CSV table of C-alpha atoms and ligand atoms in Angstrom, one decimal:
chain,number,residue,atom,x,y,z
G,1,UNK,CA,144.3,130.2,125.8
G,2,UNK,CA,144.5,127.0,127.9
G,3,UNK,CA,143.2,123.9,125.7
G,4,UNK,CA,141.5,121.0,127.8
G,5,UNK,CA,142.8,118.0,126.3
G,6,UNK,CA,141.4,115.5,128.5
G,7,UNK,CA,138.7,114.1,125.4
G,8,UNK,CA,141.9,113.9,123.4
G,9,UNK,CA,143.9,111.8,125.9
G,10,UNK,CA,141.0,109.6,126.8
G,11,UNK,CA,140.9,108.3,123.2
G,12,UNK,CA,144.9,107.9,122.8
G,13,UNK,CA,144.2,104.5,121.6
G,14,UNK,CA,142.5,104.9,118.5
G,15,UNK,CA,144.9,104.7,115.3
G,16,UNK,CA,143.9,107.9,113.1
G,17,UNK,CA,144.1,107.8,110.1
G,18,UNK,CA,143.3,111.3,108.8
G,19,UNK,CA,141.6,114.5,110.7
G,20,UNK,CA,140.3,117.8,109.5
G,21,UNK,CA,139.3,121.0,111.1
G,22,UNK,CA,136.8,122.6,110.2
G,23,UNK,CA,133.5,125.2,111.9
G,24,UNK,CA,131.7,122.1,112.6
G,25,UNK,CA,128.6,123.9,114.5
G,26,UNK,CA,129.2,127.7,112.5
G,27,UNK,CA,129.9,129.4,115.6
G,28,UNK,CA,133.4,130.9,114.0
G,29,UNK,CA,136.1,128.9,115.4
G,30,UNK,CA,137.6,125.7,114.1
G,31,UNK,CA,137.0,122.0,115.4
G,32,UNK,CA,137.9,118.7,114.7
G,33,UNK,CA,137.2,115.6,113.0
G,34,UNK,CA,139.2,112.6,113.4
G,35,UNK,CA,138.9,109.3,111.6
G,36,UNK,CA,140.7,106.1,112.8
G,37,UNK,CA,142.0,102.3,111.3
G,38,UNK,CA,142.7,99.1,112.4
G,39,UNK,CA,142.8,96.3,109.2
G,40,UNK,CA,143.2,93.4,112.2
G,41,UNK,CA,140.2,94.7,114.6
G,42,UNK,CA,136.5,93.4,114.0
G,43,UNK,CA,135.0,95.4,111.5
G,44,UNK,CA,132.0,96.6,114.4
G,45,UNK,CA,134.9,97.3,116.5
G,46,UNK,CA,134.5,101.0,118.5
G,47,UNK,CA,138.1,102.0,117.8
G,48,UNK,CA,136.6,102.1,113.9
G,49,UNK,CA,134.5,104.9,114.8
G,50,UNK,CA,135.1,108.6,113.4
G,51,UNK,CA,134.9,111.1,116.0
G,52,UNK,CA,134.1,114.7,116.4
G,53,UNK,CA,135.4,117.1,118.5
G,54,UNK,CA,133.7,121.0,118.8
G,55,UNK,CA,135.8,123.4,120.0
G,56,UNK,CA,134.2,125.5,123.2
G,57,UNK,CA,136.9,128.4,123.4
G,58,UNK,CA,138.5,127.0,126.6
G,59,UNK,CA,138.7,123.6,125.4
G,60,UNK,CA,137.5,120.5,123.4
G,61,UNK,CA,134.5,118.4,124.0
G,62,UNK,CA,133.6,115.2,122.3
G,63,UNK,CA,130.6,115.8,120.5
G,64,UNK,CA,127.9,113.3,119.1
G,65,UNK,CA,128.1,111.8,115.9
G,66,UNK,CA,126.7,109.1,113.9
G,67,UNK,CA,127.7,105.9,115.3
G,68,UNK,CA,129.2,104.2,112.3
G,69,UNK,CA,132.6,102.0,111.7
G,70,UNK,CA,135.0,102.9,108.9
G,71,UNK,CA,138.6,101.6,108.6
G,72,UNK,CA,139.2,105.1,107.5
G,73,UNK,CA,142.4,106.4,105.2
G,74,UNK,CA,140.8,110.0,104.7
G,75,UNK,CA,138.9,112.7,105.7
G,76,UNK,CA,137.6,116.2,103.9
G,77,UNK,CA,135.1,118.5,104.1
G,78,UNK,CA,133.2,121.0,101.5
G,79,UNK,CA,129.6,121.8,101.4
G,80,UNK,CA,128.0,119.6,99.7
G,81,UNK,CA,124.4,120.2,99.1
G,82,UNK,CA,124.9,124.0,98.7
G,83,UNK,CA,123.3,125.0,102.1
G,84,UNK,CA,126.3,127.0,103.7
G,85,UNK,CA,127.9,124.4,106.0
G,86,UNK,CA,130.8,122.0,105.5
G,87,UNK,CA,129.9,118.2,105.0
G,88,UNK,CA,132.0,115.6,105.1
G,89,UNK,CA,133.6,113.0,103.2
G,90,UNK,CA,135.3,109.5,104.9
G,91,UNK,CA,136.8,107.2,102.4
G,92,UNK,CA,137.6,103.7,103.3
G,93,UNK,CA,140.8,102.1,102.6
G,94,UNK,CA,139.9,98.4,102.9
G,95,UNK,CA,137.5,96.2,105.4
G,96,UNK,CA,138.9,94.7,108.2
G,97,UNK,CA,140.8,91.4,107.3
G,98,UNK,CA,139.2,91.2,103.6
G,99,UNK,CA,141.9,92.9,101.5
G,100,UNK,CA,141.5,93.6,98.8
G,101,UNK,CA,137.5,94.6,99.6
G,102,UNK,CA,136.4,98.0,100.4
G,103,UNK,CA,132.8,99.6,100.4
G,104,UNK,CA,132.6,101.7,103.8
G,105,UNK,CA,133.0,105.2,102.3
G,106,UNK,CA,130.7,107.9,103.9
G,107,UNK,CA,129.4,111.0,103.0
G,108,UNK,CA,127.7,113.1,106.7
G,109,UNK,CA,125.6,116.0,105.6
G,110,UNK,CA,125.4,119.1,108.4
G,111,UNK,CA,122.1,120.9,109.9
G,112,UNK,CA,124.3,123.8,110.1
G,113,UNK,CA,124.8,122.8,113.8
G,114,UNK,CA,127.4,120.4,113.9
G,115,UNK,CA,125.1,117.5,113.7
G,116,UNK,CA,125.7,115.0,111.5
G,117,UNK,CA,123.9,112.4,109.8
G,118,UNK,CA,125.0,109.5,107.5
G,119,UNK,CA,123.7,110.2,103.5
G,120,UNK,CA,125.5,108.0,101.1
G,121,UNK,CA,122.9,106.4,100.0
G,122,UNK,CA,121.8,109.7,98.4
G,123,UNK,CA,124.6,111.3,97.4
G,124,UNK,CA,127.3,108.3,96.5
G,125,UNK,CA,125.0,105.3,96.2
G,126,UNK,CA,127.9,103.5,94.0
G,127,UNK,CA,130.8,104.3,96.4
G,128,UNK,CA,131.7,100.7,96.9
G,129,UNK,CA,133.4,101.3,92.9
G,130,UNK,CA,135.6,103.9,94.7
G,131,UNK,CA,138.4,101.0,95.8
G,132,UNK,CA,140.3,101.3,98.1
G,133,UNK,CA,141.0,105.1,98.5
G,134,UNK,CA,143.9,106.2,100.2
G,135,UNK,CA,143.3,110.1,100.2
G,136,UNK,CA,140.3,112.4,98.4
G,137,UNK,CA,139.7,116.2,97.8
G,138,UNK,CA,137.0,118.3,96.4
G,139,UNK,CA,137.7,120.5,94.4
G,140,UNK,CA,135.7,122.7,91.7
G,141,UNK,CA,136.9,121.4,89.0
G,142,UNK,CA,133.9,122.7,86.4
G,143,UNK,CA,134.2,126.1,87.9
G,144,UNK,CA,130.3,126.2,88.6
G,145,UNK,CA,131.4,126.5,92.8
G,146,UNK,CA,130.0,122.8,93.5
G,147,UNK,CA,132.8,120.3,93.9
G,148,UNK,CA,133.9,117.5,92.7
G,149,UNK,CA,134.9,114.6,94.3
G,150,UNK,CA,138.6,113.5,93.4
G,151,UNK,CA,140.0,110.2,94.9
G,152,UNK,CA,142.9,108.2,94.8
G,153,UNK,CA,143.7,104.2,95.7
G,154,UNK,CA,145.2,101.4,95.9
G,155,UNK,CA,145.0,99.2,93.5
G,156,UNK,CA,142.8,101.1,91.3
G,157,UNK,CA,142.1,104.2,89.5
G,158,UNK,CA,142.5,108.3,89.8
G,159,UNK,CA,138.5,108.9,90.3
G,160,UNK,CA,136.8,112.4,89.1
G,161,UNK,CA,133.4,112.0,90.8
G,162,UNK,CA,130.4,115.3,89.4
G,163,UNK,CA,127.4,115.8,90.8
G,164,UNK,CA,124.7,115.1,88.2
G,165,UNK,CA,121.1,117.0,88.5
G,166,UNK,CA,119.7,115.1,91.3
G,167,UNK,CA,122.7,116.0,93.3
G,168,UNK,CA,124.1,112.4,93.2
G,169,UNK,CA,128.1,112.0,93.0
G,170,UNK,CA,128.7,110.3,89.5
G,171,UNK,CA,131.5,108.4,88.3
G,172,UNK,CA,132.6,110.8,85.6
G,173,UNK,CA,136.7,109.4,85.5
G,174,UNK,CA,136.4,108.8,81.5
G,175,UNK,CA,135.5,111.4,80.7
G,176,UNK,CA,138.2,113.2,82.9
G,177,UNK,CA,141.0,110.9,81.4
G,178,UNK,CA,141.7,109.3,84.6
G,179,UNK,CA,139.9,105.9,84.6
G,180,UNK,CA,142.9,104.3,82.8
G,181,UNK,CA,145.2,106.0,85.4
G,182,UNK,CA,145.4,102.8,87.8
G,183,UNK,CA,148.5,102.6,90.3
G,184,UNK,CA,149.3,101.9,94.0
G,185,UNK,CA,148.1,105.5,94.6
G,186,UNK,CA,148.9,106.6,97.8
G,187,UNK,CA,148.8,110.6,98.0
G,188,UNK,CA,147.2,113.0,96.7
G,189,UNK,CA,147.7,117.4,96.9
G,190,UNK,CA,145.3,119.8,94.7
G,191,UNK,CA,147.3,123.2,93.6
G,192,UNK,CA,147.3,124.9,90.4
G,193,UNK,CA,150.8,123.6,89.5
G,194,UNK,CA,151.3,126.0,86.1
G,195,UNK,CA,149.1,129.1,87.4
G,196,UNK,CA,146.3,129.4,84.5
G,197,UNK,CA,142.9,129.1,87.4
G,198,UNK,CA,142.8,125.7,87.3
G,199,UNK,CA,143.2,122.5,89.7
G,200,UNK,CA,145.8,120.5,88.9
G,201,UNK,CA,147.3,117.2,91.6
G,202,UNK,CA,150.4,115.8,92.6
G,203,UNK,CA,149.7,112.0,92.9
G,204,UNK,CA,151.6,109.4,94.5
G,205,UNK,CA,152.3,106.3,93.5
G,206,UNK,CA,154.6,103.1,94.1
G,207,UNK,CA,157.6,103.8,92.6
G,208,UNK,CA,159.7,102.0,89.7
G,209,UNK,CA,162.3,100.7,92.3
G,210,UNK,CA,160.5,97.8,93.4
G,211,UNK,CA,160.7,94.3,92.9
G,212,UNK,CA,157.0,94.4,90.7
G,213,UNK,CA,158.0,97.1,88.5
G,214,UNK,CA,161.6,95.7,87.7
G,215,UNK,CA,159.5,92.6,86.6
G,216,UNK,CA,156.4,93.2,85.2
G,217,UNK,CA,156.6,96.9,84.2
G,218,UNK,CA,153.5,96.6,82.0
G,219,UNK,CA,151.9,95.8,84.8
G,220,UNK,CA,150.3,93.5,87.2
G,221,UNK,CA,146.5,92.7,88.0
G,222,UNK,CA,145.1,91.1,91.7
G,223,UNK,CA,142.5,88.6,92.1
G,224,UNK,CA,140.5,87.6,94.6
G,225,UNK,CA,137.5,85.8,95.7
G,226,UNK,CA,135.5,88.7,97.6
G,227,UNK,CA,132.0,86.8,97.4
G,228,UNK,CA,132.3,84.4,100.2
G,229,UNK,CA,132.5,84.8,103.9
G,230,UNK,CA,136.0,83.2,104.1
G,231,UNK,CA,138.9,86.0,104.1
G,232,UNK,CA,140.0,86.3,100.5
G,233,UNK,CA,143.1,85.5,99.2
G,234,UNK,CA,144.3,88.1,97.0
G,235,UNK,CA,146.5,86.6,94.2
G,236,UNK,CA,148.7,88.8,92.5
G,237,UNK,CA,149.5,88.4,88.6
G,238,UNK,CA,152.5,89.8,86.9
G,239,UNK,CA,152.1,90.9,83.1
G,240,UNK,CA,154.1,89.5,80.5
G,241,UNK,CA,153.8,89.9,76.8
G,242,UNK,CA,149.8,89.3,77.1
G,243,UNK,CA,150.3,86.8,79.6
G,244,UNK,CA,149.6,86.8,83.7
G,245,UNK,CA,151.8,85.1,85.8
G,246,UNK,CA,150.9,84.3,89.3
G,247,UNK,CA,153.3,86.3,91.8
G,248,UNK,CA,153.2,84.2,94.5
G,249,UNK,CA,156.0,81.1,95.0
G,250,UNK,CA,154.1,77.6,94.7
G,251,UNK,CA,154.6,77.5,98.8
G,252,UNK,CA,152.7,80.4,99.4
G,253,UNK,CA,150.3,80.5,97.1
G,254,UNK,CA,149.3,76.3,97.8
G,255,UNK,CA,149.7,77.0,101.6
G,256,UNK,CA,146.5,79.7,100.9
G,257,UNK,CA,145.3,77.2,98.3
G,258,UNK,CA,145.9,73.7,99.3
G,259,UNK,CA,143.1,72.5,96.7
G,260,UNK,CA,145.6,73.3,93.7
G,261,UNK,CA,148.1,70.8,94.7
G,262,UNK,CA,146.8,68.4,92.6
G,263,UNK,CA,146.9,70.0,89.5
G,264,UNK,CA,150.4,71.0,90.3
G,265,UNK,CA,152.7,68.3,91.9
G,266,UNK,CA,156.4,69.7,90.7
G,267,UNK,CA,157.7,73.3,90.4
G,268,UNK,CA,158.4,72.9,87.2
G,269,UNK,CA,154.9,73.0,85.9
G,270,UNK,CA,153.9,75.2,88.3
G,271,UNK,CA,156.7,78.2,87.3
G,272,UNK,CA,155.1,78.0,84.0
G,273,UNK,CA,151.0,78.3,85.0
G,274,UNK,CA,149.3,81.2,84.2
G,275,UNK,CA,146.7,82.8,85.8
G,276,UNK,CA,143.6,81.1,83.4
G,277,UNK,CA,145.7,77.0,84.3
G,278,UNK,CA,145.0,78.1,87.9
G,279,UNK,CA,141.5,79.0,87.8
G,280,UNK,CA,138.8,78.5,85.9
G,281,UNK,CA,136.9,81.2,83.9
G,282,UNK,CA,133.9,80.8,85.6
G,283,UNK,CA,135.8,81.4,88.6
G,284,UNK,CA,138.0,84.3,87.3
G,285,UNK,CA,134.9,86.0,86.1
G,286,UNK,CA,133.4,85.6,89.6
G,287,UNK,CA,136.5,87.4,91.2
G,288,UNK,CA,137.1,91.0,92.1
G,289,UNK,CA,139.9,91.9,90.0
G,290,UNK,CA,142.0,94.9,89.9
G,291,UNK,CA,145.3,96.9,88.1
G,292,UNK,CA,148.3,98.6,88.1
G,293,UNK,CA,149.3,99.9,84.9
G,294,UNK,CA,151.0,103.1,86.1
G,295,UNK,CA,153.8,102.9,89.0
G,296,UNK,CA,155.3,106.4,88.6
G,297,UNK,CA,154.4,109.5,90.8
G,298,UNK,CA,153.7,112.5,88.4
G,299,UNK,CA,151.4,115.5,88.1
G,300,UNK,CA,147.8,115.5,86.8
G,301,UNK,CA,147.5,118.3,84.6
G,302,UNK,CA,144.0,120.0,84.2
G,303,UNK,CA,143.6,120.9,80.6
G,304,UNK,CA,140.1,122.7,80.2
G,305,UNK,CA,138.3,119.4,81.2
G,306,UNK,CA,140.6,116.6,81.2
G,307,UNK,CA,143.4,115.4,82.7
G,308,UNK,CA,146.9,114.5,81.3
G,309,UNK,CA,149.5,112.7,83.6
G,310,UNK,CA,153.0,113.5,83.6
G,311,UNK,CA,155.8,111.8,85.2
G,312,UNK,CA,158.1,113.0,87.7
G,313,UNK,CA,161.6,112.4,87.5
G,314,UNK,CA,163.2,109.5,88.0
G,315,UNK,CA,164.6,110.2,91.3
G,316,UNK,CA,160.9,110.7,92.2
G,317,UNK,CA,159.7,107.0,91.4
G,318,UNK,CA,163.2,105.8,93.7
G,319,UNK,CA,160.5,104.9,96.8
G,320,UNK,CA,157.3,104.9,97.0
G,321,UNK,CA,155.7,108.3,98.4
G,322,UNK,CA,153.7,108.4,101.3
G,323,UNK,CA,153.7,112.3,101.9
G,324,UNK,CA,153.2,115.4,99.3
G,325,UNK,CA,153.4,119.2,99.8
G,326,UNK,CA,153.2,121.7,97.3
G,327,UNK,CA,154.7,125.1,97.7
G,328,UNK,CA,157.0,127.4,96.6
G,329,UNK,CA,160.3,126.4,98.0
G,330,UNK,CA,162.5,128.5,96.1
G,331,UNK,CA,160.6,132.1,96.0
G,332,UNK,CA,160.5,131.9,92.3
G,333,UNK,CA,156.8,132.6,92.4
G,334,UNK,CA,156.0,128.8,91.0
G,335,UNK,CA,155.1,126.2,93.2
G,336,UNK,CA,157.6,123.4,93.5
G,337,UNK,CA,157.0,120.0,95.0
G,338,UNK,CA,158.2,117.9,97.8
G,339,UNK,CA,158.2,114.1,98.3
G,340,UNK,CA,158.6,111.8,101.6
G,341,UNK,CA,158.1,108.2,101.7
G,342,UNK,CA,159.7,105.1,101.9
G,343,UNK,CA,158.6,101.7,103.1
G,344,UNK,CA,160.7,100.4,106.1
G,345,UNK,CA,158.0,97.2,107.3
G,346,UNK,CA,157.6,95.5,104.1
G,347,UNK,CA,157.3,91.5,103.3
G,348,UNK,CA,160.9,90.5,103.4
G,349,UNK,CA,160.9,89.3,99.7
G,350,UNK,CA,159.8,92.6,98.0
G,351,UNK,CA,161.9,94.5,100.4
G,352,UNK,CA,162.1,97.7,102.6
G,353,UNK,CA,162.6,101.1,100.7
G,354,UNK,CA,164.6,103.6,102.5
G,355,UNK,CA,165.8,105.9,99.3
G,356,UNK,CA,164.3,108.9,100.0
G,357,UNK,CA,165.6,111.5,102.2
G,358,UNK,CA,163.2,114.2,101.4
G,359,UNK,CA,163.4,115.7,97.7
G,360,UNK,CA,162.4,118.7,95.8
G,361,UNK,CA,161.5,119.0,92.6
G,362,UNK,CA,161.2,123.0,91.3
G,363,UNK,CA,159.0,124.5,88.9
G,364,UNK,CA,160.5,125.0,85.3
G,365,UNK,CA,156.9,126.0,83.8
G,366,UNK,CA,156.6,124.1,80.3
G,367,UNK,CA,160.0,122.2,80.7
G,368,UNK,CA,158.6,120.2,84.3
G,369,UNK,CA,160.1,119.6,87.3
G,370,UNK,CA,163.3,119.7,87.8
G,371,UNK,CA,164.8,117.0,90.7
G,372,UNK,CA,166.8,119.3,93.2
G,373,UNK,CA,170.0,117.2,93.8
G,374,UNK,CA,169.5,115.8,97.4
G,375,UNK,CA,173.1,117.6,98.1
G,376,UNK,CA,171.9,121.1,97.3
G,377,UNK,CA,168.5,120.7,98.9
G,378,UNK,CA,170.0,120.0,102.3
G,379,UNK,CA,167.2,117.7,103.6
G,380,UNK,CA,168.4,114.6,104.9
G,381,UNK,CA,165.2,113.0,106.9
G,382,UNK,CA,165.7,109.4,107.4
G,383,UNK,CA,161.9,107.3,108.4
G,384,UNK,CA,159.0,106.0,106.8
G,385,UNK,CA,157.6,110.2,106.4
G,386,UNK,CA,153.5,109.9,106.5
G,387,UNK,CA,152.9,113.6,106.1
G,388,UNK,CA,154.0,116.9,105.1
G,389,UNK,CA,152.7,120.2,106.3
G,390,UNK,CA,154.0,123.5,105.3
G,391,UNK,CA,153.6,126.8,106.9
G,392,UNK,CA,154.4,130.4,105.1
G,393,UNK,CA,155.9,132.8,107.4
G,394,UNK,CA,157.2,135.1,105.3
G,395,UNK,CA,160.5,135.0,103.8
G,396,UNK,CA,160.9,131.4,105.4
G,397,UNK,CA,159.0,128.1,105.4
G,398,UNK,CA,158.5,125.5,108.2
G,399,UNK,CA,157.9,122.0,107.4
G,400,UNK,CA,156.3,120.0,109.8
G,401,UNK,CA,157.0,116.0,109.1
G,402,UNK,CA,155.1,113.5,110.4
G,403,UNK,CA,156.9,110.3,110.5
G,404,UNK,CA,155.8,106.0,111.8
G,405,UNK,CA,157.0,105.8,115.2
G,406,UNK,CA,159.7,108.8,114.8
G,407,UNK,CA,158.8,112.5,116.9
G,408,UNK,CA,157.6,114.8,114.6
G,409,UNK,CA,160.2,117.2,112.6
G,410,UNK,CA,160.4,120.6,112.1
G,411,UNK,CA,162.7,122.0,109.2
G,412,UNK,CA,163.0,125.9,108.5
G,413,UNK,CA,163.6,126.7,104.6
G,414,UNK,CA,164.5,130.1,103.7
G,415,UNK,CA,163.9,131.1,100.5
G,416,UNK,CA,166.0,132.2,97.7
G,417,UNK,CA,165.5,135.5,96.5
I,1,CA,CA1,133.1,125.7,115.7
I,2,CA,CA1,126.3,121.7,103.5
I,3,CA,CA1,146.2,124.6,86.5
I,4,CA,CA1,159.4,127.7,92.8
């Protein structure tokens, strides 16, 4: 079947930043959503806007939807009012040149048609408490068949979101165990990891091989003055033994803040502030503040109602992971997990991460996972990996690997018997 791609070409330009497909307009085939970024374009620039394309058979068409702009990390679908279509969720993963602010996450209802229209005010009035999400899935997680709303982000919390009686997505993380769970969180993949009929997640997070985990590994919170027009300056604090120490050299932090010269002539004084001698509390209270507590990549496991995290092995927290698939790699009938990552355009003084090639960690049921030694895996996929995509065809796997600036991969696994 010959695909027109001549909608597709024409928007080239935009830089997506997550698609779905889905039967938009219920007429039994699949079409397409795309969401798009840009942290350095105007926040009401066009290349911010989502985009819908409806499959007609013989090719795609560019179809109307709600003209919105949404520096967008994510996008997923589920039915969300209970009427038979797919609705959408966009999360947001920061606005445009005001890190470390986000508040442009969107939920689209559907007529059943494939037309759209903006509802968040109905169904997530408090999104702007979402952070800075990086990837979201619902999933049924009460087993009633409406779904929850799960996100992860950076800089924040693991969110469990549950529709209370007026249908409005609530905020229901404590309860889930997850509010506590805050982390660089950049992945997220739903599968019922130890088989009893439950969700469980593979989340991913930083990594303990960076330069803020080998120095504050209780932790580190960010501050920033989100209130005014002026583009904030995040400040990032390092924990020690109760105490937050500014990250940031005297340089950099006075070139951003020239006004705190003065109370800090000499180095000396300076390597020794905290984060209450640089500001005031009036001012701290006024900031938007945020935490890391946890910097591993593990597994959330569902446990009739809440969620306990578990750690992956080390080798797992050796880069940060960008990329999660779940599935059974070694035909043992458990499903075993793979991680791609790695950071190659980081700020020179934390570093680039380039340690990991691809790994594997299988299934061992109530002992974990168990790190496949990189030698016995046979993956070695050098690049900053951004996704993973696994197809069953039978007795072998394909993994598709989507990579920055690198053609895509394709790897055939055959399993193990
Ligand atoms: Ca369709
Ligand atoms: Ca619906
Ligand atoms: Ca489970
Ligand atoms: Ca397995």
């Amino acid at each position: 079947m010959p695909v027109a791609v001549s909608d597709f070409s024409k928007d080239a330009g935009y830089e997506d930043a997550g698609a779905v497909f889905f039967d938009a307009d219920d007429d039994g085939d699949l079409d397409l959503l795309v969401a798009s970024g840009g942290y350095s374009l105007n926040p009401q620039a066009l290349w911010l806007r989502p985009r819908l394309y409806l499959n007609h058979g013989n090719g795609w068409a560019r179809d109307s939807f709600p003209d919105v702009r949404i520096n967008a990390s994510c996008v997923t679908v589920a039915d969300l009012d209970q009427d038979g279509d797919q609705d959408i969720f966009i999360g947001e993963r920061v606005t445009p040149g005001r890190f470390p602010e986000s508040s442009g996450d969107r939920i689209f209802l559907n007529d059943g048609k494939g037309h759209f229209s903006d509802r968040t005010t109905q169904f997530l009035p408090d999104h702007a408490t979402l952070g800075m999400v990086t990837q979201a899935s619902f999933q049924d997680l009460r087993g009633d068949k409406v779904p929850e709303l799960v996100t992860v982000s950076d800089w924040g919390a693991i969110q469990i979101w549950e529709k209370d009686r007026q249908g409005t997505f609530r905020n229901a993380s404590e309860k889930w165990g997850t509010l506590a769970l805050t982390g660089c969180w950049t992945a997220l993949a739903p599968a019922d990891l130890d088989g009893d009929g439950d969700m469980d997640f593979v989340v991913g997070n930083m990594g303990t091989n960076g330069q803020w985990y080998l120095t504050a590994p209780q932790g580190m919170n960010l501050y920033a003055d989100t209130h005014s027009t002026v583009p904030p300056v995040p400040v990032v604090a390092l924990l020690d033994q109760g105490k937050e120490y500014p990250y940031p050299s005297r340089d950099e932090l006075f070139g951003q803040m020239p006004e705190l010269k003065k109370k800090y002539p000499d180095y000396i004084g300076y390597s020794k502030a905290t984060i209450t001698d640089l500001f005031s509390p009036d001012r701290i209270g006024k900031m938007n503040r945020k935490e890391v507590r946890e910097f591993r990549t593990g597994v959330l496991e569902n446990s009739g109602g809440t969620f306990r995290f578990r750690a992956l092995p080390v080798q797992a927290q050796f880069a940060p992971v960008y990329a999660l698939a779940v599935a059974d790699f070694d035909g043992d009938g458990k499903l075993d997990i793979m991680l791609g990552g790695n950071q190659d355009k980081a700020r020179v003084r934390l570093g680039k991460s380039d340690a990991n090639l691809l790994q594997v960690f299988l299934n061992r049921g109530t002992a974990g996972f168990e790190y496949m030694p990189q030698a016995l895996n046979g993956l070695f996929v050098q690049g900053d990996v951004r996704s993973l995509l696994v197809l069953n065809k039978g007795s072998e796997l394909a993994i598709l690997i989507g990579r920055n600036d690198l053609p895509l991969k394709t790897l055939q696994i055959a399993r193990k018997r």
